Coordinates of C-alpha atoms in Angstrom, one line a residue:
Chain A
X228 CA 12.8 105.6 37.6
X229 CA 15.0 106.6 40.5
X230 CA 14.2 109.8 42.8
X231 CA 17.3 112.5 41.4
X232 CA 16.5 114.2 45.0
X233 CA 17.5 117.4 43.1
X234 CA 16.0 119.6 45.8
X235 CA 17.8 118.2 48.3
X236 CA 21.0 118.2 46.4
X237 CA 20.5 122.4 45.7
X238 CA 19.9 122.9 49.0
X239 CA 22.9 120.9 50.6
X240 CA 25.2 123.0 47.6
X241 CA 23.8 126.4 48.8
X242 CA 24.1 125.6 52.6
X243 CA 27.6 124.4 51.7
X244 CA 28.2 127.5 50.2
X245 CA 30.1 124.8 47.8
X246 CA 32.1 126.3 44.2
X247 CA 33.0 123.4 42.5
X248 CA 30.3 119.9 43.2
X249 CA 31.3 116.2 41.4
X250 CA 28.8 114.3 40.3
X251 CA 29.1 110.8 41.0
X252 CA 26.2 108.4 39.3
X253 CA 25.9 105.2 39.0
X254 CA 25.6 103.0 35.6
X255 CA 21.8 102.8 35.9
X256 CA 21.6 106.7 36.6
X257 CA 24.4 108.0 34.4
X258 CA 21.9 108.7 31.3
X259 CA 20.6 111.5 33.8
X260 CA 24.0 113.1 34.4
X261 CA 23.0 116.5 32.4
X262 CA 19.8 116.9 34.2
X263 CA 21.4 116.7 37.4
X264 CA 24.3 119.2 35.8
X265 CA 22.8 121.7 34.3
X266 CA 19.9 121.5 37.9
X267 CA 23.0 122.4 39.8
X268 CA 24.7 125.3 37.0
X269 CA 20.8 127.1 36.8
X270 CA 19.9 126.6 40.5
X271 CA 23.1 127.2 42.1
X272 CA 26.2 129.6 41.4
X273 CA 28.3 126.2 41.7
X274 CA 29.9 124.6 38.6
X275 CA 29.3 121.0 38.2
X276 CA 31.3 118.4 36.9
X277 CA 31.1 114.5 36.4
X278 CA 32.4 111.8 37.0
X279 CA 33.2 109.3 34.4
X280 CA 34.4 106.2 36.1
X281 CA 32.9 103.4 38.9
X282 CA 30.6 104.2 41.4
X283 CA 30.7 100.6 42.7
X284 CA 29.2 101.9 46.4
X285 CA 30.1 104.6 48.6
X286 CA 33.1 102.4 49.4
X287 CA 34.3 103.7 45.6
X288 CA 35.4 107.6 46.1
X289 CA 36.9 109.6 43.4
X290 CA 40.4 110.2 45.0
X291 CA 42.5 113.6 44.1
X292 CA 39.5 116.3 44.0
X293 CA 41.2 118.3 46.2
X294 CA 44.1 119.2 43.6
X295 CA 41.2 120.5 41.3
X296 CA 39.8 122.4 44.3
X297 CA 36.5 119.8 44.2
X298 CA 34.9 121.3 47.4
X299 CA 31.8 119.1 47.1
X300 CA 31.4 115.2 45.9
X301 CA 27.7 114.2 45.6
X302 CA 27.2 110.1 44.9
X303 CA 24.0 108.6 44.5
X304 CA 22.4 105.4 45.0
X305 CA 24.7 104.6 48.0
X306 CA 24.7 105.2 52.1
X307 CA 26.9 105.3 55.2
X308 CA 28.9 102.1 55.6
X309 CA 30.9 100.5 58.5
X310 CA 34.3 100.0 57.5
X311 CA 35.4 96.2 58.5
X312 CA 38.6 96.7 60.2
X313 CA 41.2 93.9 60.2
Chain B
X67 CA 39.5 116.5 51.2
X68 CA 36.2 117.4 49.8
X69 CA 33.0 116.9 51.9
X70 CA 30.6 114.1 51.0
X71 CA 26.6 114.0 49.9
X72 CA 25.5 110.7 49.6
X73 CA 21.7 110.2 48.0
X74 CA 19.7 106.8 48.2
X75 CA 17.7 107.7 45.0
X76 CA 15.0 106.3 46.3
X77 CA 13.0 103.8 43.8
X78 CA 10.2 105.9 42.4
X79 CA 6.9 103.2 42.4
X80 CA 5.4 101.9 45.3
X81 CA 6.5 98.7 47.0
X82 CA 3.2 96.7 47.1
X83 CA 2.8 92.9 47.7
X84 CA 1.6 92.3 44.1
X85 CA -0.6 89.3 42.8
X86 CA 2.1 87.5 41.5
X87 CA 4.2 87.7 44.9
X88 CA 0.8 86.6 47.1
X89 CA 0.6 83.9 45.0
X90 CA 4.5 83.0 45.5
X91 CA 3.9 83.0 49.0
X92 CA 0.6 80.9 48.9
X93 CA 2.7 78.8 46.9
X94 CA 5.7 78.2 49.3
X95 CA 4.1 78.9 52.6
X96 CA 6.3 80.3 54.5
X97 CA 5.8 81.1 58.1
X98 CA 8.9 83.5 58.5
X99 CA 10.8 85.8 56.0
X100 CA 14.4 86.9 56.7
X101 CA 13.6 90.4 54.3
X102 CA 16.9 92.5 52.5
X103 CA 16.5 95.3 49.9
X104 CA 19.0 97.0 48.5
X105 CA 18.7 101.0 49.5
X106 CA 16.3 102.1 46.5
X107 CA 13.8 99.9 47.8
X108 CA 14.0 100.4 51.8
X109 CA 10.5 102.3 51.7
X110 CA 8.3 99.1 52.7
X111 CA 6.0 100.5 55.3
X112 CA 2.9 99.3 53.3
X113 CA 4.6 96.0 52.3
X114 CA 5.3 94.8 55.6
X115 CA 1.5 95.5 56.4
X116 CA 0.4 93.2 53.9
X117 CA 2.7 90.3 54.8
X118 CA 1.3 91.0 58.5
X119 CA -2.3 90.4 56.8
X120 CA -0.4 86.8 55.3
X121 CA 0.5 86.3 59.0
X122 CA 3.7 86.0 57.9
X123 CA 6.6 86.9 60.5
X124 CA 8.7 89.3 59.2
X125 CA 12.4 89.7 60.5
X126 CA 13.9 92.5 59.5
X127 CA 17.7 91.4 59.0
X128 CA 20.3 93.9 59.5
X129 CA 23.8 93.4 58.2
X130 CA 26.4 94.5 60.3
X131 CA 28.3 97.0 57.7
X132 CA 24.8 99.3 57.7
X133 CA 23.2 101.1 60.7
X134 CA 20.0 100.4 58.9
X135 CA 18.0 97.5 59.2
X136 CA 16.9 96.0 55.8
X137 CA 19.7 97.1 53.9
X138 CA 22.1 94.9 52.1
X139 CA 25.3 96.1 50.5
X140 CA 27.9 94.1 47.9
X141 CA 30.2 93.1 50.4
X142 CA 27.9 91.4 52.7
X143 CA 29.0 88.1 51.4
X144 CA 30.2 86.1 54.4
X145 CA 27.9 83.7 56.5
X146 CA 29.4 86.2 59.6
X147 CA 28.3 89.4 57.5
X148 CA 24.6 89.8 59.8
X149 CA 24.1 90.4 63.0
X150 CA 21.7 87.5 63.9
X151 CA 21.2 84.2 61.6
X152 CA 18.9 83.4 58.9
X153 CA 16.9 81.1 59.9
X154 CA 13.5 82.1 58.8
X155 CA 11.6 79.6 56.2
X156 CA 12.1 82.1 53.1
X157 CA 15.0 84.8 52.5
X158 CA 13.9 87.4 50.6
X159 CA 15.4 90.0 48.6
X160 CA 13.5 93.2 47.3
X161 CA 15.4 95.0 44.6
X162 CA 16.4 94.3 41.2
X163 CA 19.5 93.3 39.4
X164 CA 22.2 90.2 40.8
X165 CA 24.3 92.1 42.7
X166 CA 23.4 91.8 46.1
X167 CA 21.2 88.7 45.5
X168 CA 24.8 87.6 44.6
X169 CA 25.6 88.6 48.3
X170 CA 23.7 86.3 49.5
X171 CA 24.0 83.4 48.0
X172 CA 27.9 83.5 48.7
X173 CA 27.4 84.3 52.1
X174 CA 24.7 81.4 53.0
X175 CA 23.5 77.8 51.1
X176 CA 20.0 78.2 51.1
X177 CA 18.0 79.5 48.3
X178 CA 17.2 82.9 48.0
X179 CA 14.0 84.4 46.7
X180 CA 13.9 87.4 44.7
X181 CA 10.9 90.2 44.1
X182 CA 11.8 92.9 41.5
X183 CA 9.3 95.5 42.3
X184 CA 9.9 97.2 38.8
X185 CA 9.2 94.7 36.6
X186 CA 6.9 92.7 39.5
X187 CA 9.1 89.4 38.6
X188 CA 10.1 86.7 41.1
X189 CA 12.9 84.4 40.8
X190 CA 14.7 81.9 43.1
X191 CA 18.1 81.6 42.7
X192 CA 20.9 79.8 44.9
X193 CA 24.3 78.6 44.5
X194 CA 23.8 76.4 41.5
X195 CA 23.9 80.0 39.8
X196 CA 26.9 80.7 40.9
X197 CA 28.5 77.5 40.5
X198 CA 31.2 78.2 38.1
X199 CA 32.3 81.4 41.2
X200 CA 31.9 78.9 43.5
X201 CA 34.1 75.7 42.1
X202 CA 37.2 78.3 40.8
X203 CA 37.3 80.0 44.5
X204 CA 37.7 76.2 45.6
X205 CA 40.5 76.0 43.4
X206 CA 42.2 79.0 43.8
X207 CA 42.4 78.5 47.7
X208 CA 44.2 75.2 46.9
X209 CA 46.6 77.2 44.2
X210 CA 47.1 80.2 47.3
X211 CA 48.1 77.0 49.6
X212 CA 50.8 75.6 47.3
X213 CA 51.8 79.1 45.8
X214 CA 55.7 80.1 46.5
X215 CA 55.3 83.7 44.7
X216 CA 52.0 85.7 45.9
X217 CA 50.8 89.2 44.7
X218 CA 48.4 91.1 47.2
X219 CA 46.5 93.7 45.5
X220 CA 45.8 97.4 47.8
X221 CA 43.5 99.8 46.2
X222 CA 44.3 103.0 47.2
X223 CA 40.1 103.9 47.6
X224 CA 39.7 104.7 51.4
X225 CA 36.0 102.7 51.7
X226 CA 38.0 99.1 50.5
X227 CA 41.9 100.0 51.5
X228 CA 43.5 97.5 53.3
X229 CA 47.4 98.4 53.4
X230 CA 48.0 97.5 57.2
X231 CA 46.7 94.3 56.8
X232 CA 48.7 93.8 53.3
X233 CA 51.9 94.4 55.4
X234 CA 50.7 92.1 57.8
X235 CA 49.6 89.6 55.5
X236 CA 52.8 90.0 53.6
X237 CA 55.0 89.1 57.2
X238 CA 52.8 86.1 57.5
X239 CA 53.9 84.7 54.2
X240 CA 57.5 85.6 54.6
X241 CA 57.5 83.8 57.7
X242 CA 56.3 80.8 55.9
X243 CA 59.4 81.6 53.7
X244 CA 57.0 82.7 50.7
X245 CA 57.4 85.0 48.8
X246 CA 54.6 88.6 49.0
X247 CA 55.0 90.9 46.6
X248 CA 52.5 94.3 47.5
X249 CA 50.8 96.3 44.4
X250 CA 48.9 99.6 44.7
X251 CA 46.6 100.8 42.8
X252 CA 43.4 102.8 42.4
X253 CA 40.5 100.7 40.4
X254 CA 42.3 97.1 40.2
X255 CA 42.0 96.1 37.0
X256 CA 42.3 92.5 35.8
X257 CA 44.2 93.8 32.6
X258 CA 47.1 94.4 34.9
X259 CA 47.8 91.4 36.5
X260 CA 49.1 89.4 33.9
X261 CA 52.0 91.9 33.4
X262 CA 53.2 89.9 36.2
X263 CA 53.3 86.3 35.6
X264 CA 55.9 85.1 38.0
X265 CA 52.2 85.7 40.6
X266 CA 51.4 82.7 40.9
X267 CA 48.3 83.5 42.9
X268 CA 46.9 86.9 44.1
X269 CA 45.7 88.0 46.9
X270 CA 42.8 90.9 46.9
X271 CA 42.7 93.5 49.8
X272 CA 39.9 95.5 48.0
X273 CA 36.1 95.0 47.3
X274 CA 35.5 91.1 48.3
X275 CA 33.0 90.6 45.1
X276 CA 36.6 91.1 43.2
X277 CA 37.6 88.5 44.6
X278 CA 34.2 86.4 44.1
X279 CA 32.8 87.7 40.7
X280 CA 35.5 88.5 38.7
X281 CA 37.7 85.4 39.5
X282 CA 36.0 83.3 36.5
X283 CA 37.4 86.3 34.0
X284 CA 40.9 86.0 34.8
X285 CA 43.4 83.4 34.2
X286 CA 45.4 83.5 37.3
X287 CA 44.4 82.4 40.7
X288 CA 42.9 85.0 43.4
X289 CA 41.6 84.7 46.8
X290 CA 40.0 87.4 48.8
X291 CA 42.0 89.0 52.3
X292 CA 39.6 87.1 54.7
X293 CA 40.3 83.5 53.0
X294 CA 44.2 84.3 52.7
X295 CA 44.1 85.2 56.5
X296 CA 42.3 82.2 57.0
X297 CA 42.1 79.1 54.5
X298 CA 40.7 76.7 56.7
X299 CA 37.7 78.8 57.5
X300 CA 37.1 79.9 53.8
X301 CA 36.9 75.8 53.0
X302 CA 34.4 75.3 56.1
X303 CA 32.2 78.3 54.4
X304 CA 31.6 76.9 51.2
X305 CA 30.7 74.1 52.7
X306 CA 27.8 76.0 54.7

């Protein structure tokens, strides 16, 4: 029902050069997580794994991907935000 | 840090001004629409052509958290959240789901007209459905007033972490000689809070629909950052 954008996501991995991609999805778009997974594994030399949790907005970033050497996070269903400063 | 891809996921119909809607708006007559959508439904080029054909004046409202017009996120929840007012005869909302209709009708009292384009339904909804959110936020701001022990929630998430103003938040209190107590975490989670029952009211730096929402599923009082930083505002706004 909602556009994967697959091609866009291969090509951003293989420009990245990226190793290791997260897949961030939210609750409406989670059922998909093995297509977007195993799109990633056949089209890309990447490994891909997912993320279980929230994906509230992209206000709601998987923290700590760096100590599993994460070199690409990929959310969906979110944009850019201005962060309200107080 | 890793780098960041964010995709819309882009809806995968076509955003049309169906029967049912015309007859809505033949219905209601408005002259003017103040038009959201969440970002799955932002491809409205041949929508917006058809309420032209209705000769109905479209203004495209932009919120101030999102450089694009149109778009409406969670948070936007405060009658200051958009850069210009709402003042057209008809807000409308194109998406589907409560969330950010939710969004609206916490940030403004008027009611709020809603076109799924999946399931070509139309609903208006206002503050009577969130009444219950509405009357406990009332009463939690009077419980934050009188409360002598306060907890303020920091969620360690960069998009919704609000430490500096905790500590600042935190001085205020103390020099009201309350007491601020500041807990971290990464998801808050309304299981945690009542391993501390000497809180007699929280305060929540995070997401504002936690403290909005989720306040009717917890027993203890909670007031979002904004209405802690200013009570006497956060009255005056759900009153407007």
């Amino acid at each position: 029902m909602y556009e994967l954008e697959l091609q866009q996501l291969i090509s951003e991995i293989k420009k990245q050069k990226a190793k290791q991609v997260l897949i961030q999805l939210p609750d409406g778009m989670k059922h998909k997580a093995d297509q977007v997974a195993d799109a990633v594994e056949e089209q890309t030399s990447a490994k891909a794994f997912l993320w279980l949790g929230s994906c509230y907005g992209a206000c709601d970033l998987p923290l700590g991907m760096d100590i599993l050497n994460i070199d690409l996070v990929v959310q969906w269903g979110h944009n850019r935000f201005n962060k309200e400063m107080w | 840090m890793p780098r960041l891809l964010l995709i819309d996921a882009k809806w995968e119909g076509e955003i049309k001004l169906t029967k049912k809607l015309k007859a809505h708006l033949k219905k209601t007559k408005p002259k003017s629409i103040d038009l959201f959508a969440s970002v799955q439904f932002s491809n409205i080029k041949e929508f917006l052509n058809d309420l032209k054909k209705l000769k109905i004046k479209v203004n495209m409202q932009k919120v101030k958290r999102t450089d694009k017009p149109l778009q409406i996120l969670g948070c936007d929840c405060y009658p200051d959240s958009f850069e210009k007012k709402l003042t057209s005869d008809m807000i409308l909302y194109i998406g589907d789901g409560m969330f950010h209709p939710k969004a609206l009708i916490l940030a403004i009292d008027k009611p709020i007209t809603i076109f799924d384009p999946i399931s070509d339904q139309i609903k208006v909804v206002g503050r009577k459905d969130m009444e219950r959110e509405l009357n406990r936020k009332k009463a939690n701001l009077k419980k934050y007033l009188i409360a002598n022990k306060i907890g303020i929630l920091v969620t360690i998430k960069p998009g919704q972490q609000y430490f500096l103003a905790a500590k600042k938040l935190k001085e205020n209190l103390e020099k009201e000689n309350k007491k601020a107590y500041i807990f971290i975490d990464d998801t808050l989670n309304p299981m945690n809070y009542e391993n501390y029952p000497f809180i007699e009211c929280w305060v929540n730096t995070a997401c504002p629909r936690i403290g909005t929402d989720d306040i009717i599923n917890i027993n203890q009082p909670m007031i979002n950052l904004r209405d802690a930083l200013d009570p006497g505002r956060a009255f005056v706004e759900l009153e407007k």
